Amino acid sequence: MQKNLIKYVVPIVLIIIGVLWYLLSSDVLHTGNATGTVINLGKDIPEQSDTYEVSEHKETSTRLIAVHICGAVVNPGVYQFTEEVRVIQVIEAAGGVCDGAMEDYLNLAQHVSDGERIYVPSEEEVLTGQFTGAFDNSEKDKLSININTASRDELMQLPGIGESKADSIILYRNEYGSFKSKEDIMLVDGIKEVVYDKIKDYIKIQN
């Protein structure tokens, strides 16, 4: 009977030992994994710390004006300036006057506007009466532009009124209606008191 007992006990003990060995082995493996090093498979992306300097571009709204100078000057032609200048500066830009020029017949201190034409007379032209000034009294009486109905070409007959200013006058008329007084023309963009002083004797208001 003892032999039979041993026959049954031994297998049971072996089974228990096997189970314990299996459990201990599994725990060791689990513990090893738990203490393993975590590897980051992702690539480190460096922070971009580039500083972009935004240069502040100041737009200089420089307005160019074109002036035609002719007559007794060294280099007649059309010149551009970045601002309203005076007659003397335009003459200097054209190389000065020629021998025999009568520049004293011009107002050298007068401001010049966009699209204006300056004619420097010669002594001969003055002596023979060919030149009596840009606008003498007789011409002033004849030139009377109705700024409420004048066309572009008619407006450009006025001193200091070029294409751009003539277009601005017509645009103002179309947008706001007729001028109520001669002074109202100074409401037009680009027409200041300097220009108005040049044209006030040659314009009129009629509806």
Short mmCIF file of N, CA and C in Angstrom, two decimals, residues 10-180:
data_model
loop_
_atom_site.label_atom_id
_atom_site.label_comp_id
_atom_site.label_asym_id
_atom_site.label_seq_id
_atom_site.Cartn_x
_atom_site.Cartn_y
_atom_site.Cartn_z
N VAL A 10 4.33 11.00 -5.84
CA VAL A 10 5.47 11.52 -6.62
C VAL A 10 5.01 12.33 -7.84
N PRO A 11 4.08 11.81 -8.64
CA PRO A 11 3.64 12.63 -9.79
C PRO A 11 3.03 13.97 -9.37
N ILE A 12 2.29 13.92 -8.22
CA ILE A 12 1.66 15.17 -7.77
C ILE A 12 2.72 16.18 -7.37
N VAL A 13 3.75 15.73 -6.68
CA VAL A 13 4.84 16.63 -6.27
C VAL A 13 5.54 17.20 -7.49
N LEU A 14 5.77 16.35 -8.46
CA LEU A 14 6.44 16.82 -9.68
C LEU A 14 5.60 17.87 -10.41
N ILE A 15 4.30 17.62 -10.40
CA ILE A 15 3.41 18.61 -11.05
C ILE A 15 3.47 19.94 -10.32
N ILE A 16 3.45 19.85 -8.95
CA ILE A 16 3.50 21.09 -8.16
C ILE A 16 4.81 21.83 -8.40
N ILE A 17 5.91 21.08 -8.43
CA ILE A 17 7.22 21.71 -8.68
C ILE A 17 7.25 22.35 -10.06
N GLY A 18 6.68 21.66 -11.03
CA GLY A 18 6.64 22.22 -12.39
C GLY A 18 5.85 23.50 -12.48
N VAL A 19 4.70 23.49 -11.77
CA VAL A 19 3.86 24.70 -11.78
C VAL A 19 4.58 25.85 -11.12
N LEU A 20 5.23 25.57 -9.97
CA LEU A 20 5.96 26.63 -9.28
C LEU A 20 7.10 27.17 -10.14
N TRP A 21 7.79 26.29 -10.81
CA TRP A 21 8.90 26.74 -11.67
C TRP A 21 8.39 27.63 -12.82
N TYR A 22 7.27 27.24 -13.37
CA TYR A 22 6.67 28.02 -14.46
C TYR A 22 6.26 29.41 -13.98
N LEU A 23 5.63 29.42 -12.79
CA LEU A 23 5.18 30.71 -12.26
C LEU A 23 6.34 31.62 -11.93
N LEU A 24 7.39 31.06 -11.34
CA LEU A 24 8.56 31.87 -11.01
C LEU A 24 9.25 32.39 -12.26
N SER A 25 9.33 31.56 -13.27
CA SER A 25 9.97 31.98 -14.53
C SER A 25 9.19 33.11 -15.19
N SER A 26 7.88 33.02 -15.20
CA SER A 26 7.04 34.06 -15.81
C SER A 26 7.17 35.37 -15.07
N ASP A 27 7.27 35.31 -13.75
CA ASP A 27 7.38 36.54 -12.95
C ASP A 27 8.69 37.25 -13.21
N VAL A 28 9.77 36.44 -13.38
CA VAL A 28 11.08 37.04 -13.67
C VAL A 28 11.06 37.75 -15.01
N LEU A 29 10.47 37.10 -16.00
CA LEU A 29 10.39 37.73 -17.32
C LEU A 29 9.57 39.00 -17.29
N HIS A 30 8.46 38.94 -16.56
CA HIS A 30 7.59 40.12 -16.48
C HIS A 30 8.30 41.28 -15.80
N THR A 31 9.03 40.94 -14.73
CA THR A 31 9.76 41.98 -14.01
C THR A 31 10.84 42.59 -14.88
N GLY A 32 11.50 41.78 -15.66
CA GLY A 32 12.54 42.29 -16.55
C GLY A 32 11.99 43.25 -17.58
N ASN A 33 10.83 42.96 -18.12
CA ASN A 33 10.21 43.85 -19.09
C ASN A 33 9.78 45.15 -18.45
N ALA A 34 9.32 45.03 -17.21
CA ALA A 34 8.81 46.22 -16.54
C ALA A 34 9.92 47.22 -16.27
N THR A 35 11.14 46.71 -16.07
CA THR A 35 12.24 47.62 -15.76
C THR A 35 13.06 47.96 -17.00
N GLY A 36 12.54 47.60 -18.16
CA GLY A 36 13.27 47.89 -19.38
C GLY A 36 13.29 49.36 -19.70
N THR A 37 14.20 49.77 -20.56
CA THR A 37 14.32 51.17 -20.97
C THR A 37 13.32 51.48 -22.08
N VAL A 38 12.60 52.55 -21.91
CA VAL A 38 11.64 52.99 -22.93
C VAL A 38 12.40 53.75 -24.00
N ILE A 39 12.31 53.29 -25.21
CA ILE A 39 13.04 53.91 -26.33
C ILE A 39 12.08 54.77 -27.14
N ASN A 40 12.42 56.01 -27.30
CA ASN A 40 11.61 56.91 -28.12
C ASN A 40 12.04 56.75 -29.57
N LEU A 41 11.14 56.16 -30.36
CA LEU A 41 11.46 55.93 -31.77
C LEU A 41 11.29 57.18 -32.63
N GLY A 42 10.65 58.18 -32.06
CA GLY A 42 10.45 59.40 -32.84
C GLY A 42 11.71 60.25 -32.87
N LYS A 43 11.92 60.96 -34.00
CA LYS A 43 13.10 61.82 -34.12
C LYS A 43 12.85 63.13 -33.42
N ASP A 44 13.87 63.56 -32.71
CA ASP A 44 13.74 64.86 -32.05
C ASP A 44 13.69 65.95 -33.09
N ILE A 45 12.67 66.78 -33.00
CA ILE A 45 12.51 67.89 -33.94
C ILE A 45 12.93 69.16 -33.24
N PRO A 46 14.02 69.72 -33.64
CA PRO A 46 14.48 70.94 -32.96
C PRO A 46 13.53 72.09 -33.20
N GLU A 47 13.37 72.89 -32.18
CA GLU A 47 12.52 74.06 -32.32
C GLU A 47 13.19 75.09 -33.21
N GLN A 48 12.42 75.56 -34.13
CA GLN A 48 12.96 76.58 -35.02
C GLN A 48 12.88 77.92 -34.33
N SER A 49 14.03 78.45 -34.08
CA SER A 49 14.08 79.73 -33.37
C SER A 49 14.56 80.84 -34.29
N ASP A 50 14.34 80.59 -35.59
CA ASP A 50 14.77 81.63 -36.53
C ASP A 50 13.94 82.88 -36.32
N THR A 51 14.60 83.99 -36.24
CA THR A 51 13.91 85.25 -36.07
C THR A 51 13.89 85.98 -37.40
N TYR A 52 12.70 86.24 -37.84
CA TYR A 52 12.55 86.93 -39.11
C TYR A 52 12.36 88.42 -38.84
N GLU A 53 13.31 89.16 -39.28
CA GLU A 53 13.23 90.60 -39.08
C GLU A 53 12.43 91.21 -40.22
N VAL A 54 11.35 91.80 -39.84
CA VAL A 54 10.50 92.43 -40.84
C VAL A 54 10.95 93.87 -41.00
N SER A 55 11.50 94.14 -42.13
CA SER A 55 11.96 95.50 -42.37
C SER A 55 10.78 96.36 -42.73
N GLU A 56 10.71 97.43 -42.08
CA GLU A 56 9.58 98.33 -42.28
C GLU A 56 9.86 99.22 -43.47
N HIS A 57 9.13 98.92 -44.54
CA HIS A 57 9.31 99.71 -45.75
C HIS A 57 8.36 100.90 -45.70
N LYS A 58 8.92 102.02 -45.57
CA LYS A 58 8.10 103.23 -45.57
C LYS A 58 7.95 103.71 -47.01
N GLU A 59 6.73 103.64 -47.47
CA GLU A 59 6.48 104.06 -48.83
C GLU A 59 6.42 105.58 -48.87
N THR A 60 7.35 106.08 -49.50
CA THR A 60 7.36 107.52 -49.63
C THR A 60 6.51 107.87 -50.84
N SER A 61 5.38 108.45 -50.55
CA SER A 61 4.48 108.80 -51.63
C SER A 61 5.00 110.05 -52.31
N THR A 62 6.14 109.93 -52.96
CA THR A 62 6.74 111.05 -53.66
C THR A 62 6.02 111.26 -54.97
N ARG A 63 5.51 112.45 -55.17
CA ARG A 63 4.74 112.75 -56.37
C ARG A 63 5.63 113.50 -57.34
N LEU A 64 5.77 112.94 -58.53
CA LEU A 64 6.59 113.58 -59.55
C LEU A 64 5.74 114.53 -60.37
N ILE A 65 6.31 115.67 -60.68
CA ILE A 65 5.64 116.60 -61.58
C ILE A 65 6.53 116.79 -62.81
N ALA A 66 5.88 116.99 -63.94
CA ALA A 66 6.60 117.19 -65.20
C ALA A 66 6.43 118.64 -65.65
N VAL A 67 7.53 119.25 -66.04
CA VAL A 67 7.52 120.65 -66.46
C VAL A 67 8.24 120.77 -67.80
N HIS A 68 7.61 121.47 -68.72
CA HIS A 68 8.20 121.70 -70.04
C HIS A 68 8.82 123.10 -70.06
N ILE A 69 10.12 123.15 -70.28
CA ILE A 69 10.79 124.45 -70.40
C ILE A 69 11.39 124.56 -71.79
N CYS A 70 11.18 125.70 -72.40
CA CYS A 70 11.67 125.90 -73.77
C CYS A 70 12.04 127.37 -73.95
N GLY A 71 12.46 127.69 -75.16
CA GLY A 71 12.90 129.06 -75.43
C GLY A 71 14.41 129.17 -75.30
N ALA A 72 14.86 130.28 -74.73
CA ALA A 72 16.29 130.59 -74.67
C ALA A 72 16.95 129.95 -73.46
N VAL A 73 16.94 128.61 -73.43
CA VAL A 73 17.65 127.86 -72.40
C VAL A 73 18.61 126.89 -73.08
N VAL A 74 19.62 126.45 -72.35
CA VAL A 74 20.65 125.60 -72.95
C VAL A 74 20.10 124.25 -73.37
N ASN A 75 19.32 123.63 -72.52
CA ASN A 75 18.78 122.29 -72.81
C ASN A 75 17.27 122.28 -72.62
N PRO A 76 16.52 122.78 -73.60
CA PRO A 76 15.06 122.76 -73.47
C PRO A 76 14.52 121.33 -73.46
N GLY A 77 13.39 121.15 -72.84
CA GLY A 77 12.78 119.83 -72.79
C GLY A 77 11.85 119.69 -71.60
N VAL A 78 11.43 118.45 -71.38
CA VAL A 78 10.54 118.15 -70.26
C VAL A 78 11.37 117.57 -69.12
N TYR A 79 11.21 118.14 -67.95
CA TYR A 79 11.97 117.71 -66.77
C TYR A 79 10.99 117.29 -65.66
N GLN A 80 11.44 116.33 -64.88
CA GLN A 80 10.63 115.86 -63.76
C GLN A 80 11.26 116.28 -62.44
N PHE A 81 10.38 116.66 -61.53
CA PHE A 81 10.81 117.06 -60.19
C PHE A 81 9.98 116.31 -59.16
N THR A 82 10.55 116.15 -57.98
CA THR A 82 9.85 115.41 -56.94
C THR A 82 8.93 116.29 -56.11
N GLU A 83 8.91 117.54 -56.37
CA GLU A 83 8.04 118.43 -55.62
C GLU A 83 7.83 119.68 -56.44
N GLU A 84 6.91 120.51 -55.97
CA GLU A 84 6.69 121.78 -56.66
C GLU A 84 7.93 122.65 -56.48
N VAL A 85 8.44 123.12 -57.58
CA VAL A 85 9.66 123.93 -57.54
C VAL A 85 9.34 125.32 -58.08
N ARG A 86 10.35 126.14 -58.12
CA ARG A 86 10.19 127.50 -58.64
C ARG A 86 10.80 127.59 -60.03
N VAL A 87 10.42 128.63 -60.72
CA VAL A 87 10.86 128.81 -62.11
C VAL A 87 12.38 128.80 -62.21
N ILE A 88 13.06 129.46 -61.27
CA ILE A 88 14.51 129.56 -61.32
C ILE A 88 15.16 128.18 -61.24
N GLN A 89 14.55 127.27 -60.47
CA GLN A 89 15.11 125.92 -60.34
C GLN A 89 14.93 125.12 -61.63
N VAL A 90 13.83 125.33 -62.30
CA VAL A 90 13.60 124.64 -63.57
C VAL A 90 14.60 125.13 -64.62
N ILE A 91 14.85 126.43 -64.63
CA ILE A 91 15.82 126.99 -65.58
C ILE A 91 17.21 126.42 -65.30
N GLU A 92 17.57 126.32 -64.05
CA GLU A 92 18.88 125.75 -63.69
C GLU A 92 18.98 124.29 -64.11
N ALA A 93 17.88 123.54 -63.98
CA ALA A 93 17.88 122.14 -64.39
C ALA A 93 18.07 122.00 -65.89
N ALA A 94 17.64 123.01 -66.63
CA ALA A 94 17.78 122.99 -68.09
C ALA A 94 19.12 123.55 -68.54
N GLY A 95 20.04 123.71 -67.62
CA GLY A 95 21.38 124.18 -67.98
C GLY A 95 21.56 125.68 -67.96
N GLY A 96 20.54 126.40 -67.50
CA GLY A 96 20.63 127.86 -67.47
C GLY A 96 20.14 128.47 -68.78
N VAL A 97 20.21 129.79 -68.83
CA VAL A 97 19.72 130.50 -70.01
C VAL A 97 20.84 130.71 -71.02
N CYS A 98 20.44 130.94 -72.25
CA CYS A 98 21.40 131.21 -73.32
C CYS A 98 21.78 132.70 -73.31
N ASP A 99 22.80 133.04 -74.03
CA ASP A 99 23.17 134.45 -74.18
C ASP A 99 22.02 135.19 -74.85
N GLY A 100 21.71 136.35 -74.32
CA GLY A 100 20.64 137.15 -74.90
C GLY A 100 19.26 136.80 -74.38
N ALA A 101 19.19 135.91 -73.40
CA ALA A 101 17.89 135.56 -72.83
C ALA A 101 17.39 136.67 -71.92
N MET A 102 16.10 136.85 -71.89
CA MET A 102 15.47 137.88 -71.06
C MET A 102 14.66 137.20 -69.96
N GLU A 103 15.37 136.51 -69.07
CA GLU A 103 14.67 135.77 -68.02
C GLU A 103 14.00 136.68 -67.01
N ASP A 104 14.40 137.98 -67.00
CA ASP A 104 13.79 138.91 -66.06
C ASP A 104 12.33 139.15 -66.38
N TYR A 105 11.90 138.75 -67.57
CA TYR A 105 10.49 138.90 -67.92
C TYR A 105 9.64 137.81 -67.27
N LEU A 106 10.29 136.86 -66.65
CA LEU A 106 9.58 135.81 -65.94
C LEU A 106 9.65 136.06 -64.44
N ASN A 107 8.69 135.57 -63.73
CA ASN A 107 8.73 135.61 -62.27
C ASN A 107 9.53 134.40 -61.80
N LEU A 108 10.82 134.59 -61.55
CA LEU A 108 11.70 133.47 -61.23
C LEU A 108 11.37 132.82 -59.90
N ALA A 109 10.66 133.53 -59.04
CA ALA A 109 10.30 132.97 -57.74
C ALA A 109 8.95 132.26 -57.75
N GLN A 110 8.30 132.25 -58.89
CA GLN A 110 6.97 131.65 -58.98
C GLN A 110 7.05 130.12 -58.87
N HIS A 111 6.10 129.53 -58.15
CA HIS A 111 6.01 128.08 -58.05
C HIS A 111 5.54 127.50 -59.38
N VAL A 112 6.02 126.30 -59.66
CA VAL A 112 5.67 125.61 -60.90
C VAL A 112 4.84 124.38 -60.55
N SER A 113 3.83 124.11 -61.36
CA SER A 113 2.96 122.97 -61.11
C SER A 113 3.09 121.92 -62.21
N ASP A 114 2.50 120.77 -61.97
CA ASP A 114 2.58 119.66 -62.93
C ASP A 114 1.96 120.05 -64.27
N GLY A 115 2.67 119.74 -65.34
CA GLY A 115 2.17 120.00 -66.68
C GLY A 115 2.37 121.42 -67.17
N GLU A 116 3.06 122.23 -66.42
CA GLU A 116 3.23 123.64 -66.82
C GLU A 116 4.33 123.78 -67.87
N ARG A 117 4.14 124.78 -68.71
CA ARG A 117 5.12 125.10 -69.76
C ARG A 117 5.72 126.47 -69.47
N ILE A 118 7.04 126.51 -69.45
CA ILE A 118 7.76 127.77 -69.19
C ILE A 118 8.53 128.14 -70.46
N TYR A 119 8.30 129.36 -70.90
CA TYR A 119 9.01 129.83 -72.10
C TYR A 119 9.90 131.00 -71.70
N VAL A 120 11.20 130.83 -71.96
CA VAL A 120 12.17 131.90 -71.67
C VAL A 120 12.40 132.68 -72.96
N PRO A 121 12.01 133.96 -73.00
CA PRO A 121 12.13 134.72 -74.25
C PRO A 121 13.56 135.22 -74.48
N SER A 122 13.83 135.49 -75.72
CA SER A 122 15.12 136.11 -76.07
C SER A 122 14.92 137.63 -76.13
N GLU A 123 16.04 138.33 -76.15
CA GLU A 123 15.97 139.80 -76.22
C GLU A 123 15.29 140.24 -77.50
N GLU A 124 15.56 139.54 -78.58
CA GLU A 124 14.96 139.90 -79.87
C GLU A 124 13.44 139.75 -79.83
N GLU A 125 12.98 138.68 -79.21
CA GLU A 125 11.53 138.45 -79.14
C GLU A 125 10.84 139.53 -78.32
N VAL A 126 11.52 139.99 -77.28
CA VAL A 126 10.93 141.04 -76.46
C VAL A 126 10.91 142.37 -77.19
N LEU A 127 12.03 142.70 -77.86
CA LEU A 127 12.14 143.99 -78.55
C LEU A 127 11.19 144.08 -79.73
N THR A 128 10.96 142.97 -80.40
CA THR A 128 10.07 142.97 -81.57
C THR A 128 8.61 142.76 -81.19
N GLY A 129 8.36 142.58 -79.91
CA GLY A 129 6.98 142.42 -79.46
C GLY A 129 6.42 141.02 -79.64
N GLN A 130 7.29 140.06 -80.00
CA GLN A 130 6.80 138.69 -80.17
C GLN A 130 6.46 138.05 -78.83
N PHE A 131 7.09 138.56 -77.78
CA PHE A 131 6.82 138.00 -76.46
C PHE A 131 6.32 139.11 -75.55
N THR A 132 5.12 138.91 -75.02
CA THR A 132 4.56 139.91 -74.11
C THR A 132 4.21 139.30 -72.76
N GLY A 133 4.74 138.13 -72.50
CA GLY A 133 4.42 137.46 -71.24
C GLY A 133 3.50 136.28 -71.49
N ALA A 134 3.45 135.40 -70.52
CA ALA A 134 2.63 134.21 -70.67
C ALA A 134 1.16 134.56 -70.82
N PHE A 135 0.69 135.50 -70.00
CA PHE A 135 -0.69 135.95 -70.09
C PHE A 135 -0.71 137.48 -69.92
N ASP A 136 -0.76 138.18 -71.04
CA ASP A 136 -0.86 139.64 -70.92
C ASP A 136 -2.32 140.03 -70.74
N ASN A 137 -2.58 141.29 -70.60
CA ASN A 137 -3.93 141.74 -70.27
C ASN A 137 -4.94 141.40 -71.35
N SER A 138 -4.53 141.54 -72.61
CA SER A 138 -5.47 141.25 -73.69
C SER A 138 -5.83 139.77 -73.71
N GLU A 139 -4.85 138.91 -73.47
CA GLU A 139 -5.12 137.48 -73.46
C GLU A 139 -5.93 137.09 -72.24
N LYS A 140 -5.69 137.78 -71.14
CA LYS A 140 -6.44 137.49 -69.93
C LYS A 140 -7.92 137.76 -70.15
N ASP A 141 -8.22 138.84 -70.88
CA ASP A 141 -9.61 139.16 -71.16
C ASP A 141 -10.25 138.09 -72.04
N LYS A 142 -9.47 137.55 -72.97
CA LYS A 142 -10.01 136.55 -73.90
C LYS A 142 -10.16 135.19 -73.23
N LEU A 143 -9.24 134.82 -72.36
CA LEU A 143 -9.25 133.50 -71.75
C LEU A 143 -10.12 133.51 -70.51
N SER A 144 -11.25 132.85 -70.60
CA SER A 144 -12.15 132.74 -69.47
C SER A 144 -12.80 131.36 -69.55
N ILE A 145 -12.30 130.46 -68.74
CA ILE A 145 -12.72 129.07 -68.80
C ILE A 145 -13.80 128.80 -67.76
N ASN A 146 -14.93 128.29 -68.21
CA ASN A 146 -16.00 127.89 -67.31
C ASN A 146 -15.66 126.50 -66.75
N ILE A 147 -15.25 126.46 -65.50
CA ILE A 147 -14.76 125.20 -64.94
C ILE A 147 -15.88 124.18 -64.70
N ASN A 148 -17.13 124.60 -64.87
CA ASN A 148 -18.24 123.66 -64.72
C ASN A 148 -18.56 122.90 -66.00
N THR A 149 -18.09 123.43 -67.12
CA THR A 149 -18.41 122.78 -68.40
C THR A 149 -17.18 122.53 -69.27
N ALA A 150 -16.03 123.03 -68.86
CA ALA A 150 -14.83 122.95 -69.71
C ALA A 150 -14.40 121.50 -69.93
N SER A 151 -13.93 121.26 -71.14
CA SER A 151 -13.39 119.94 -71.47
C SER A 151 -11.97 119.82 -70.94
N ARG A 152 -11.42 118.66 -71.11
CA ARG A 152 -10.04 118.43 -70.66
C ARG A 152 -9.07 119.36 -71.37
N ASP A 153 -9.21 119.50 -72.70
CA ASP A 153 -8.30 120.35 -73.47
C ASP A 153 -8.45 121.81 -73.07
N GLU A 154 -9.69 122.24 -72.79
CA GLU A 154 -9.91 123.63 -72.38
C GLU A 154 -9.28 123.89 -71.02
N LEU A 155 -9.42 122.96 -70.11
CA LEU A 155 -8.83 123.14 -68.78
C LEU A 155 -7.32 123.20 -68.85
N MET A 156 -6.74 122.48 -69.80
CA MET A 156 -5.28 122.46 -69.92
C MET A 156 -4.72 123.76 -70.50
N GLN A 157 -5.59 124.67 -70.93
CA GLN A 157 -5.12 125.99 -71.36
C GLN A 157 -4.77 126.87 -70.16
N LEU A 158 -5.26 126.49 -69.00
CA LEU A 158 -4.99 127.28 -67.80
C LEU A 158 -3.56 127.06 -67.33
N PRO A 159 -2.93 128.11 -66.81
CA PRO A 159 -1.55 127.96 -66.32
C PRO A 159 -1.48 127.00 -65.14
N GLY A 160 -0.54 126.06 -65.21
CA GLY A 160 -0.36 125.11 -64.12
C GLY A 160 -1.30 123.92 -64.15
N ILE A 161 -2.16 123.83 -65.16
CA ILE A 161 -3.10 122.71 -65.26
C ILE A 161 -2.64 121.79 -66.39
N GLY A 162 -2.14 120.63 -66.00
CA GLY A 162 -1.76 119.62 -66.97
C GLY A 162 -2.84 118.56 -67.11
N GLU A 163 -2.47 117.45 -67.70
CA GLU A 163 -3.45 116.39 -67.95
C GLU A 163 -4.03 115.84 -66.64
N SER A 164 -3.16 115.57 -65.67
CA SER A 164 -3.63 114.95 -64.43
C SER A 164 -4.58 115.86 -63.66
N LYS A 165 -4.26 117.15 -63.59
CA LYS A 165 -5.13 118.08 -62.87
C LYS A 165 -6.44 118.29 -63.62
N ALA A 166 -6.38 118.35 -64.95
CA ALA A 166 -7.61 118.49 -65.74
C ALA A 166 -8.52 117.29 -65.52
N ASP A 167 -7.94 116.10 -65.50
CA ASP A 167 -8.73 114.89 -65.24
C ASP A 167 -9.32 114.91 -63.84
N SER A 168 -8.56 115.43 -62.88
CA SER A 168 -9.05 115.50 -61.50
C SER A 168 -10.23 116.46 -61.38
N ILE A 169 -10.18 117.56 -62.11
CA ILE A 169 -11.29 118.53 -62.10
C ILE A 169 -12.55 117.89 -62.65
N ILE A 170 -12.42 117.21 -63.78
CA ILE A 170 -13.59 116.56 -64.39
C ILE A 170 -14.13 115.45 -63.50
N LEU A 171 -13.23 114.69 -62.88
CA LEU A 171 -13.65 113.63 -61.96
C LEU A 171 -14.41 114.20 -60.77
N TYR A 172 -13.93 115.32 -60.24
CA TYR A 172 -14.61 115.96 -59.12
C TYR A 172 -16.00 116.43 -59.54
N ARG A 173 -16.10 117.02 -60.73
CA ARG A 173 -17.40 117.48 -61.23
C ARG A 173 -18.38 116.32 -61.35
N ASN A 174 -17.91 115.22 -61.90
CA ASN A 174 -18.79 114.06 -62.10
C ASN A 174 -19.24 113.46 -60.78
N GLU A 175 -18.40 113.58 -59.77
CA GLU A 175 -18.70 112.94 -58.49
C GLU A 175 -19.50 113.84 -57.55
N TYR A 176 -19.20 115.14 -57.55
CA TYR A 176 -19.82 116.04 -56.58
C TYR A 176 -20.71 117.12 -57.22
N GLY A 177 -20.73 117.19 -58.53
CA GLY A 177 -21.55 118.20 -59.19
C GLY A 177 -20.78 119.48 -59.49
N SER A 178 -21.51 120.50 -59.87
CA SER A 178 -20.89 121.75 -60.31
C SER A 178 -20.22 122.49 -59.15
N PHE A 179 -19.23 123.28 -59.51
CA PHE A 179 -18.58 124.16 -58.53
C PHE A 179 -19.52 125.32 -58.22
N LYS A 180 -19.59 125.69 -56.96
CA LYS A 180 -20.45 126.80 -56.55
C LYS A 180 -19.70 128.14 -56.60
#
